Amino acid sequence: MMTDFLANDKLLILGLLIFSFLIGFILIKGISKIYTFIAKKIPLHNEIKKYFYFPSWFLISILIFSIASSAINFKLESSDYIITKTIQILYVLFFGILSIRTISFLEYILNEKQPKDIADFHKRQLNTQLKIIKSITTAIISVICMALIFLSFSSLKSLGSTILTSAGIIGIIAGFAAQKTLNLLFAGIQIAISQPIKIGDVLIVEGEWGTVEEITLTYVVLKIWDLRRLVIPINYFVEKSFQNWTKTSTQLLGTVYIYLDYSIDIEKLRKALNDILNSTPLWDKFASGIQVTDANDKTMQVRALVSAKNSSDLWNLRCLVREKLIEYIKNEAPQSLPKIRNIVYLEEK
């Protein structure tokens, strides 16, 4: 059976390819250990190993396969053609993988090089731009690699022109599909440049409140407050209106409404609000205030204005202020709770 395997050139080439990658894996393991020992003082040595480990293994395996295949005399003339094309495809894949890993490594470096005191807003802005640029370049590299692989075969060179010149329903459907894909791609580029949204932004989309968790070339993932994920096509954000609470800053203002009787002492209530805010780190010390914003025949509406550094802190601060103000009114001014007054006239007998 071993003789039959060696006699079959195609099986022998496949076995040689698998063998080359196994030997390459063993070699890269050893090289990796030596590199880790030598390069301890090199900046980012762990990240270099992380991003370039796989491309290095791939390159070593290709070299082993090239050397081993040239040392073997194959029986069929077509075997040389198969080996040549296999090596060409492997090198195209290698340069594609190396390019994508290099882009990922550069993205990591640019994120790490940001000053430690830079505002969160600017970090998210840069992070969003880098991720979209990375997605676009990765897609372009993938398409180029696929094209080079197809063009390396003479039988496939005419495939593209055949599809492009073919008429009928399939051509129309393909045209519409390509148009939609290009629209998504251009929408992604537009978002990277104009940045109506960034990773970490707080949005209200289709009545749902959430945080932008992921931005890709085709869709955006919105993390809803109850941990659901809303997946939205990326062109939605250039074609339709939506609310972005953190477009220019994460700092937000919030309100708490309480309905009280006319007997409440507003000045004491203002002091109570200041005491509540000063006792919690949720308040960013930017804004606070108490105002009577409405009144009717039974109660008046009191609005407490507060501010916080982000939407999460603001929500918790509003809940805290509401609870503490109710507690204050219950303990210090129970007579100011909403009440219905009835005037009773007693007739003298």
CSV table of C-alpha atoms in Angstrom, one decimal:
chain,number,residue,atom,x,y,z
A,1,MET,CA,0.0,0.0,0.0
A,2,MET,CA,2.9,2.3,0.8
A,3,THR,CA,4.3,1.6,-2.7
A,4,ASP,CA,1.0,2.6,-4.3
A,5,PHE,CA,0.9,5.8,-2.3
A,6,LEU,CA,4.4,6.7,-3.4
A,7,ALA,CA,3.5,5.8,-7.0
A,8,ASN,CA,0.6,8.2,-7.0
A,9,ASP,CA,2.1,11.7,-7.5
A,10,LYS,CA,-1.0,13.6,-6.3
A,11,LEU,CA,-1.2,11.7,-3.1
A,12,LEU,CA,2.6,12.1,-2.6
A,13,ILE,CA,2.4,15.9,-3.1
A,14,LEU,CA,-0.5,16.1,-0.6
A,15,GLY,CA,1.4,14.0,1.9
A,16,LEU,CA,4.5,16.1,1.4
A,17,LEU,CA,2.5,19.3,2.0
A,18,ILE,CA,1.1,18.0,5.2
A,19,PHE,CA,4.5,16.7,6.3
A,20,SER,CA,6.0,20.2,5.5
A,21,PHE,CA,3.5,21.9,7.7
A,22,LEU,CA,4.0,19.5,10.6
A,23,ILE,CA,7.8,19.9,10.4
A,24,GLY,CA,7.3,23.7,10.2
A,25,PHE,CA,5.1,23.6,13.3
A,26,ILE,CA,7.8,21.8,15.2
A,27,LEU,CA,10.5,24.2,14.0
A,28,ILE,CA,8.5,27.3,14.8
A,29,LYS,CA,7.8,26.0,18.3
A,30,GLY,CA,11.6,25.8,18.9
A,31,ILE,CA,12.3,29.2,17.2
A,32,SER,CA,9.5,30.7,19.4
A,33,LYS,CA,11.1,29.5,22.6
A,34,ILE,CA,14.5,30.8,21.5
A,35,TYR,CA,13.0,34.1,20.6
A,36,THR,CA,11.2,34.4,23.9
A,37,PHE,CA,14.4,33.8,25.7
A,38,ILE,CA,16.5,36.2,23.6
A,39,ALA,CA,14.0,39.0,23.1
A,40,LYS,CA,12.9,39.7,26.7
A,41,LYS,CA,14.2,43.2,26.6
A,42,ILE,CA,12.8,44.1,23.2
A,43,PRO,CA,9.7,46.3,23.4
A,44,LEU,CA,6.4,44.6,22.4
A,45,HIS,CA,8.2,41.2,22.0
A,46,ASN,CA,5.1,39.4,23.2
A,47,GLU,CA,2.9,41.2,20.7
A,48,ILE,CA,5.4,40.6,17.9
A,49,LYS,CA,5.2,36.9,18.7
A,50,LYS,CA,1.4,37.0,18.9
A,51,TYR,CA,0.8,38.6,15.6
A,52,PHE,CA,3.6,37.1,13.5
A,53,TYR,CA,3.8,33.5,14.9
A,54,PHE,CA,1.3,32.1,12.4
A,55,PRO,CA,2.8,33.9,9.3
A,56,SER,CA,6.3,32.6,10.3
A,57,TRP,CA,5.0,29.1,10.6
A,58,PHE,CA,3.4,29.4,7.2
A,59,LEU,CA,6.6,30.7,5.5
A,60,ILE,CA,8.8,28.0,7.1
A,61,SER,CA,6.4,25.3,5.9
A,62,ILE,CA,6.4,26.7,2.3
A,63,LEU,CA,10.2,26.7,2.2
A,64,ILE,CA,10.3,23.1,3.5
A,65,PHE,CA,7.7,22.1,0.9
A,66,SER,CA,9.7,23.9,-1.9
A,67,ILE,CA,13.0,22.2,-0.9
A,68,ALA,CA,11.5,18.8,-0.4
A,69,SER,CA,9.5,18.8,-3.6
A,70,SER,CA,12.5,19.8,-5.7
A,71,ALA,CA,14.5,16.9,-4.2
A,72,ILE,CA,11.9,14.3,-5.4
A,73,ASN,CA,11.6,12.9,-8.9
A,74,PHE,CA,8.0,12.7,-9.8
A,75,LYS,CA,6.8,10.3,-12.6
A,76,LEU,CA,4.2,12.5,-14.2
A,77,GLU,CA,5.1,15.7,-16.0
A,78,SER,CA,1.9,17.4,-14.6
A,79,SER,CA,3.4,17.0,-11.1
A,80,ASP,CA,5.8,19.9,-11.6
A,81,TYR,CA,2.9,22.0,-12.7
A,82,ILE,CA,0.8,21.1,-9.6
A,83,ILE,CA,3.8,21.8,-7.3
A,84,THR,CA,4.5,25.2,-9.0
A,85,LYS,CA,0.9,26.3,-8.7
A,86,THR,CA,0.7,25.0,-5.1
A,87,ILE,CA,3.7,27.0,-4.2
A,88,GLN,CA,2.4,30.1,-6.0
A,89,ILE,CA,-1.0,29.8,-4.1
A,90,LEU,CA,0.8,29.3,-0.8
A,91,TYR,CA,2.9,32.4,-1.3
A,92,VAL,CA,-0.1,34.5,-2.2
A,93,LEU,CA,-1.8,33.2,1.0
A,94,PHE,CA,1.3,34.0,3.0
A,95,PHE,CA,1.6,37.6,1.8
A,96,GLY,CA,-2.2,38.0,2.4
A,97,ILE,CA,-1.9,36.7,6.0
A,98,LEU,CA,1.3,38.7,6.7
A,99,SER,CA,-0.4,41.9,5.4
A,100,ILE,CA,-3.5,41.4,7.6
A,101,ARG,CA,-1.4,40.5,10.7
A,102,THR,CA,0.8,43.6,10.1
A,103,ILE,CA,-2.3,45.8,9.9
A,104,SER,CA,-3.6,44.3,13.2
A,105,PHE,CA,-0.1,44.9,14.8
A,106,LEU,CA,-0.1,48.5,13.6
A,107,GLU,CA,-3.6,49.0,15.0
A,108,TYR,CA,-2.4,47.7,18.4
A,109,ILE,CA,0.7,50.0,18.4
A,110,LEU,CA,-1.4,53.1,17.5
A,111,ASN,CA,-3.8,52.3,20.3
A,112,GLU,CA,-1.0,51.7,22.8
A,113,LYS,CA,0.8,54.9,21.8
A,114,GLN,CA,-2.1,57.1,22.9
A,115,PRO,CA,-1.2,59.3,25.8
A,116,LYS,CA,-2.4,58.0,29.1
A,117,ASP,CA,-4.2,61.2,30.0
A,118,ILE,CA,-6.1,61.4,26.7
A,119,ALA,CA,-9.8,61.8,27.1
A,120,ASP,CA,-12.0,58.7,26.7
A,121,PHE,CA,-13.9,60.5,23.9
A,122,HIS,CA,-10.7,60.8,21.7
A,123,LYS,CA,-9.7,57.2,22.5
A,124,ARG,CA,-13.1,55.9,21.2
A,125,GLN,CA,-12.8,58.2,18.2
A,126,LEU,CA,-9.4,56.8,17.2
A,127,ASN,CA,-10.4,53.3,18.0
A,128,THR,CA,-13.4,53.5,15.7
A,129,GLN,CA,-11.4,54.9,12.8
A,130,LEU,CA,-8.7,52.2,13.2
A,131,LYS,CA,-11.2,49.4,13.3
A,132,ILE,CA,-13.1,50.5,10.1
A,133,ILE,CA,-9.8,51.2,8.2
A,134,LYS,CA,-8.6,47.7,9.3
A,135,SER,CA,-11.8,46.1,8.1
A,136,ILE,CA,-11.6,47.9,4.7
A,137,THR,CA,-7.9,47.1,4.1
A,138,THR,CA,-8.5,43.4,5.2
A,139,ALA,CA,-11.4,43.1,2.7
A,140,ILE,CA,-9.3,44.7,-0.1
A,141,ILE,CA,-6.3,42.3,0.7
A,142,SER,CA,-8.6,39.3,0.7
A,143,VAL,CA,-10.1,40.2,-2.7
A,144,ILE,CA,-6.7,40.8,-4.2
A,145,CYS,CA,-5.4,37.4,-2.9
A,146,MET,CA,-8.5,35.7,-4.3
A,147,ALA,CA,-8.0,37.4,-7.6
A,148,LEU,CA,-4.3,36.5,-7.8
A,149,ILE,CA,-5.1,32.8,-7.0
A,150,PHE,CA,-7.8,32.7,-9.8
A,151,LEU,CA,-5.6,34.5,-12.3
A,152,SER,CA,-2.8,32.0,-11.7
A,153,PHE,CA,-5.0,29.4,-13.6
A,154,SER,CA,-5.4,30.0,-17.3
A,155,SER,CA,-8.8,28.2,-17.2
A,156,LEU,CA,-10.2,30.7,-14.7
A,157,LYS,CA,-8.9,33.9,-16.4
A,158,SER,CA,-12.0,34.1,-18.6
A,159,LEU,CA,-14.3,33.4,-15.7
A,160,GLY,CA,-14.5,37.1,-14.7
A,161,SER,CA,-15.2,38.3,-18.2
A,162,THR,CA,-17.8,35.6,-18.7
A,163,ILE,CA,-19.7,36.6,-15.6
A,164,LEU,CA,-19.5,40.3,-16.4
A,165,THR,CA,-20.7,40.0,-20.0
A,166,SER,CA,-23.4,37.5,-19.3
A,167,ALA,CA,-27.0,38.8,-19.5
A,168,GLY,CA,-30.2,37.7,-18.0
A,169,ILE,CA,-31.7,37.4,-14.5
A,170,ILE,CA,-28.5,36.2,-12.8
A,171,GLY,CA,-26.6,39.2,-14.1
A,172,ILE,CA,-29.2,41.6,-12.8
A,173,ILE,CA,-29.3,39.9,-9.4
A,174,ALA,CA,-25.5,40.0,-9.2
A,175,GLY,CA,-25.6,43.7,-10.1
A,176,PHE,CA,-28.1,44.6,-7.4
A,177,ALA,CA,-26.1,42.5,-4.9
A,178,ALA,CA,-22.9,44.2,-5.8
A,179,GLN,CA,-24.5,47.6,-5.6
A,180,LYS,CA,-25.8,46.9,-2.1
A,181,THR,CA,-22.4,45.6,-1.0
A,182,LEU,CA,-20.7,48.8,-2.4
A,183,ASN,CA,-23.3,51.0,-0.6
A,184,LEU,CA,-22.4,49.3,2.7
A,185,LEU,CA,-18.7,49.7,2.0
A,186,PHE,CA,-19.1,53.4,1.2
A,187,ALA,CA,-21.2,53.8,4.3
A,188,GLY,CA,-18.5,52.3,6.4
A,189,ILE,CA,-15.9,54.7,4.9
A,190,GLN,CA,-18.2,57.6,5.4
A,191,ILE,CA,-18.7,56.7,9.1
A,192,ALA,CA,-14.9,56.3,9.5
A,193,ILE,CA,-14.4,59.9,8.2
A,194,SER,CA,-17.4,61.8,9.5
A,195,GLN,CA,-17.9,59.6,12.6
A,196,PRO,CA,-21.6,60.1,13.4
A,197,ILE,CA,-21.1,57.1,15.8
A,198,LYS,CA,-18.1,55.7,17.7
A,199,ILE,CA,-17.5,52.6,19.7
A,200,GLY,CA,-18.8,53.3,23.1
A,201,ASP,CA,-21.3,55.9,22.0
A,202,VAL,CA,-24.8,55.9,23.7
A,203,LEU,CA,-27.5,55.8,21.0
A,204,ILE,CA,-31.3,55.6,20.8
A,205,VAL,CA,-32.2,53.7,17.6
A,206,GLU,CA,-35.7,52.6,16.7
A,207,GLY,CA,-36.8,53.3,20.3
A,208,GLU,CA,-34.0,51.2,21.8
A,209,TRP,CA,-31.4,52.7,24.2
A,210,GLY,CA,-27.9,51.1,24.1
A,211,THR,CA,-24.1,51.4,23.7
A,212,VAL,CA,-22.2,50.8,20.4
A,213,GLU,CA,-20.3,47.6,21.0
A,214,GLU,CA,-19.0,46.8,17.6
A,215,ILE,CA,-18.6,48.5,14.2
A,216,THR,CA,-17.9,46.4,11.0
A,217,LEU,CA,-18.0,47.2,7.3
A,218,THR,CA,-21.6,45.9,7.0
A,219,TYR,CA,-23.3,46.3,10.4
A,220,VAL,CA,-23.2,47.9,13.9
A,221,VAL,CA,-23.9,46.0,17.1
A,222,LEU,CA,-25.8,48.0,19.7
A,223,LYS,CA,-25.7,46.6,23.3
A,224,ILE,CA,-29.1,47.3,24.8
A,225,TRP,CA,-29.3,48.1,28.6
A,226,ASP,CA,-31.0,44.6,29.3
A,227,LEU,CA,-28.0,42.9,27.5
A,228,ARG,CA,-29.8,42.2,24.3
A,229,ARG,CA,-27.9,43.0,21.0
A,230,LEU,CA,-29.4,45.0,18.2
A,231,VAL,CA,-27.7,44.4,14.9
A,232,ILE,CA,-28.2,47.3,12.5
A,233,PRO,CA,-27.0,47.7,8.8
A,234,ILE,CA,-24.2,50.3,8.7
A,235,ASN,CA,-25.9,52.3,6.0
A,236,TYR,CA,-28.8,53.0,8.5
A,237,PHE,CA,-26.5,55.6,10.2
A,238,VAL,CA,-26.0,57.6,7.0
A,239,GLU,CA,-29.6,57.4,5.7
A,240,LYS,CA,-31.8,57.7,8.8
A,241,SER,CA,-31.9,59.9,11.9
A,242,PHE,CA,-31.0,58.6,15.4
A,243,GLN,CA,-30.1,60.1,18.7
A,244,ASN,CA,-26.4,60.1,19.8
A,245,TRP,CA,-26.1,61.2,23.4
A,246,THR,CA,-22.3,61.2,23.4
A,247,LYS,CA,-21.5,62.7,19.9
A,248,THR,CA,-19.1,65.4,21.2
A,249,SER,CA,-18.8,64.4,24.9
A,250,THR,CA,-19.8,61.6,27.3
A,251,GLN,CA,-20.9,64.2,29.8
A,252,LEU,CA,-24.7,64.3,30.2
A,253,LEU,CA,-27.4,66.2,32.0
A,254,GLY,CA,-30.4,64.4,33.6
A,255,THR,CA,-33.6,65.3,35.4
A,256,VAL,CA,-35.6,63.9,38.3
A,257,TYR,CA,-39.3,65.0,38.6
A,258,ILE,CA,-41.2,65.0,41.9
A,259,TYR,CA,-44.7,66.1,42.6
A,260,LEU,CA,-45.1,68.0,46.0
A,261,ASP,CA,-47.6,70.0,47.9
A,262,TYR,CA,-47.4,73.8,47.9
A,263,SER,CA,-46.1,73.8,51.5
A,264,ILE,CA,-42.7,72.5,50.6
A,265,ASP,CA,-39.7,74.8,51.4
A,266,ILE,CA,-37.8,75.0,48.1
A,267,GLU,CA,-34.6,76.4,49.6
A,268,LYS,CA,-34.4,73.5,52.1
A,269,LEU,CA,-35.0,71.1,49.2
A,270,ARG,CA,-32.1,72.7,47.3
A,271,LYS,CA,-29.8,72.2,50.3
A,272,ALA,CA,-30.9,68.6,50.6
A,273,LEU,CA,-30.1,68.0,46.9
A,274,ASN,CA,-26.6,69.5,47.3
A,275,ASP,CA,-26.0,67.3,50.3
A,276,ILE,CA,-27.1,64.2,48.3
A,277,LEU,CA,-24.8,65.1,45.4
A,278,ASN,CA,-21.8,65.9,47.5
A,279,SER,CA,-22.0,62.5,49.2
A,280,THR,CA,-21.7,60.5,46.0
A,281,PRO,CA,-18.9,60.1,43.4
A,282,LEU,CA,-21.5,59.6,40.6
A,283,TRP,CA,-21.9,63.4,40.4
A,284,ASP,CA,-19.3,65.2,38.3
A,285,LYS,CA,-19.8,68.5,40.0
A,286,PHE,CA,-20.7,70.2,36.7
A,287,ALA,CA,-24.4,71.0,37.2
A,288,SER,CA,-27.1,70.8,39.8
A,289,GLY,CA,-30.3,72.6,40.7
A,290,ILE,CA,-33.9,72.6,41.8
A,291,GLN,CA,-36.7,74.3,39.9
A,292,VAL,CA,-40.5,74.4,40.0
A,293,THR,CA,-41.4,73.6,36.4
A,294,ASP,CA,-45.1,73.2,36.6
A,295,ALA,CA,-48.1,73.7,38.9
A,296,ASN,CA,-51.8,72.7,38.9
A,297,ASP,CA,-54.7,72.8,41.3
A,298,LYS,CA,-53.3,70.0,43.5
A,299,THR,CA,-49.5,69.8,43.3
A,300,MET,CA,-46.5,71.5,41.9
A,301,GLN,CA,-43.8,69.8,39.8
A,302,VAL,CA,-40.3,70.1,41.1
A,303,ARG,CA,-37.4,69.3,38.8
A,304,ALA,CA,-33.9,68.3,40.1
A,305,LEU,CA,-31.2,68.8,37.5
A,306,VAL,CA,-28.0,66.7,37.8
A,307,SER,CA,-25.0,65.9,35.6
A,308,ALA,CA,-22.6,62.9,35.3
A,309,LYS,CA,-19.6,62.0,33.3
A,310,ASN,CA,-21.3,59.2,31.3
A,311,SER,CA,-24.8,57.7,30.7
A,312,SER,CA,-24.3,54.8,33.1
A,313,ASP,CA,-23.4,57.1,36.0
A,314,LEU,CA,-26.2,59.5,35.1
A,315,TRP,CA,-28.8,56.7,35.3
A,316,ASN,CA,-27.6,55.6,38.7
A,317,LEU,CA,-27.3,59.2,39.9
A,318,ARG,CA,-30.9,60.0,38.9
A,319,CYS,CA,-32.2,56.9,40.7
A,320,LEU,CA,-30.2,57.8,43.8
A,321,VAL,CA,-31.4,61.4,43.8
A,322,ARG,CA,-35.0,60.3,43.4
A,323,GLU,CA,-34.7,57.8,46.3
A,324,LYS,CA,-32.9,60.2,48.6
A,325,LEU,CA,-35.3,63.1,47.9
A,326,ILE,CA,-38.3,60.9,48.7
A,327,GLU,CA,-36.6,59.8,51.9
A,328,TYR,CA,-35.9,63.4,52.8
A,329,ILE,CA,-39.5,64.5,52.2
A,330,LYS,CA,-40.9,61.6,54.1
A,331,ASN,CA,-38.7,62.3,57.1
A,332,GLU,CA,-38.2,66.0,57.1
A,333,ALA,CA,-41.3,67.4,55.4
A,334,PRO,CA,-44.1,64.8,55.4
A,335,GLN,CA,-46.6,67.6,55.3
A,336,SER,CA,-45.4,68.4,51.8
A,337,LEU,CA,-46.4,65.1,50.3
A,338,PRO,CA,-49.2,65.5,47.7
A,339,LYS,CA,-52.6,65.8,49.3
A,340,ILE,CA,-56.2,66.5,48.3
A,341,ARG,CA,-57.8,69.4,50.2
A,342,ASN,CA,-61.5,69.5,50.9
A,343,ILE,CA,-63.2,72.5,52.4
A,344,VAL,CA,-66.0,71.5,54.7
A,345,TYR,CA,-68.5,74.1,55.8
A,346,LEU,CA,-70.3,73.5,59.0
A,347,GLU,CA,-73.7,74.9,59.5
A,348,GLU,CA,-74.6,76.4,62.8
A,349,LYS,CA,-77.6,74.9,64.4
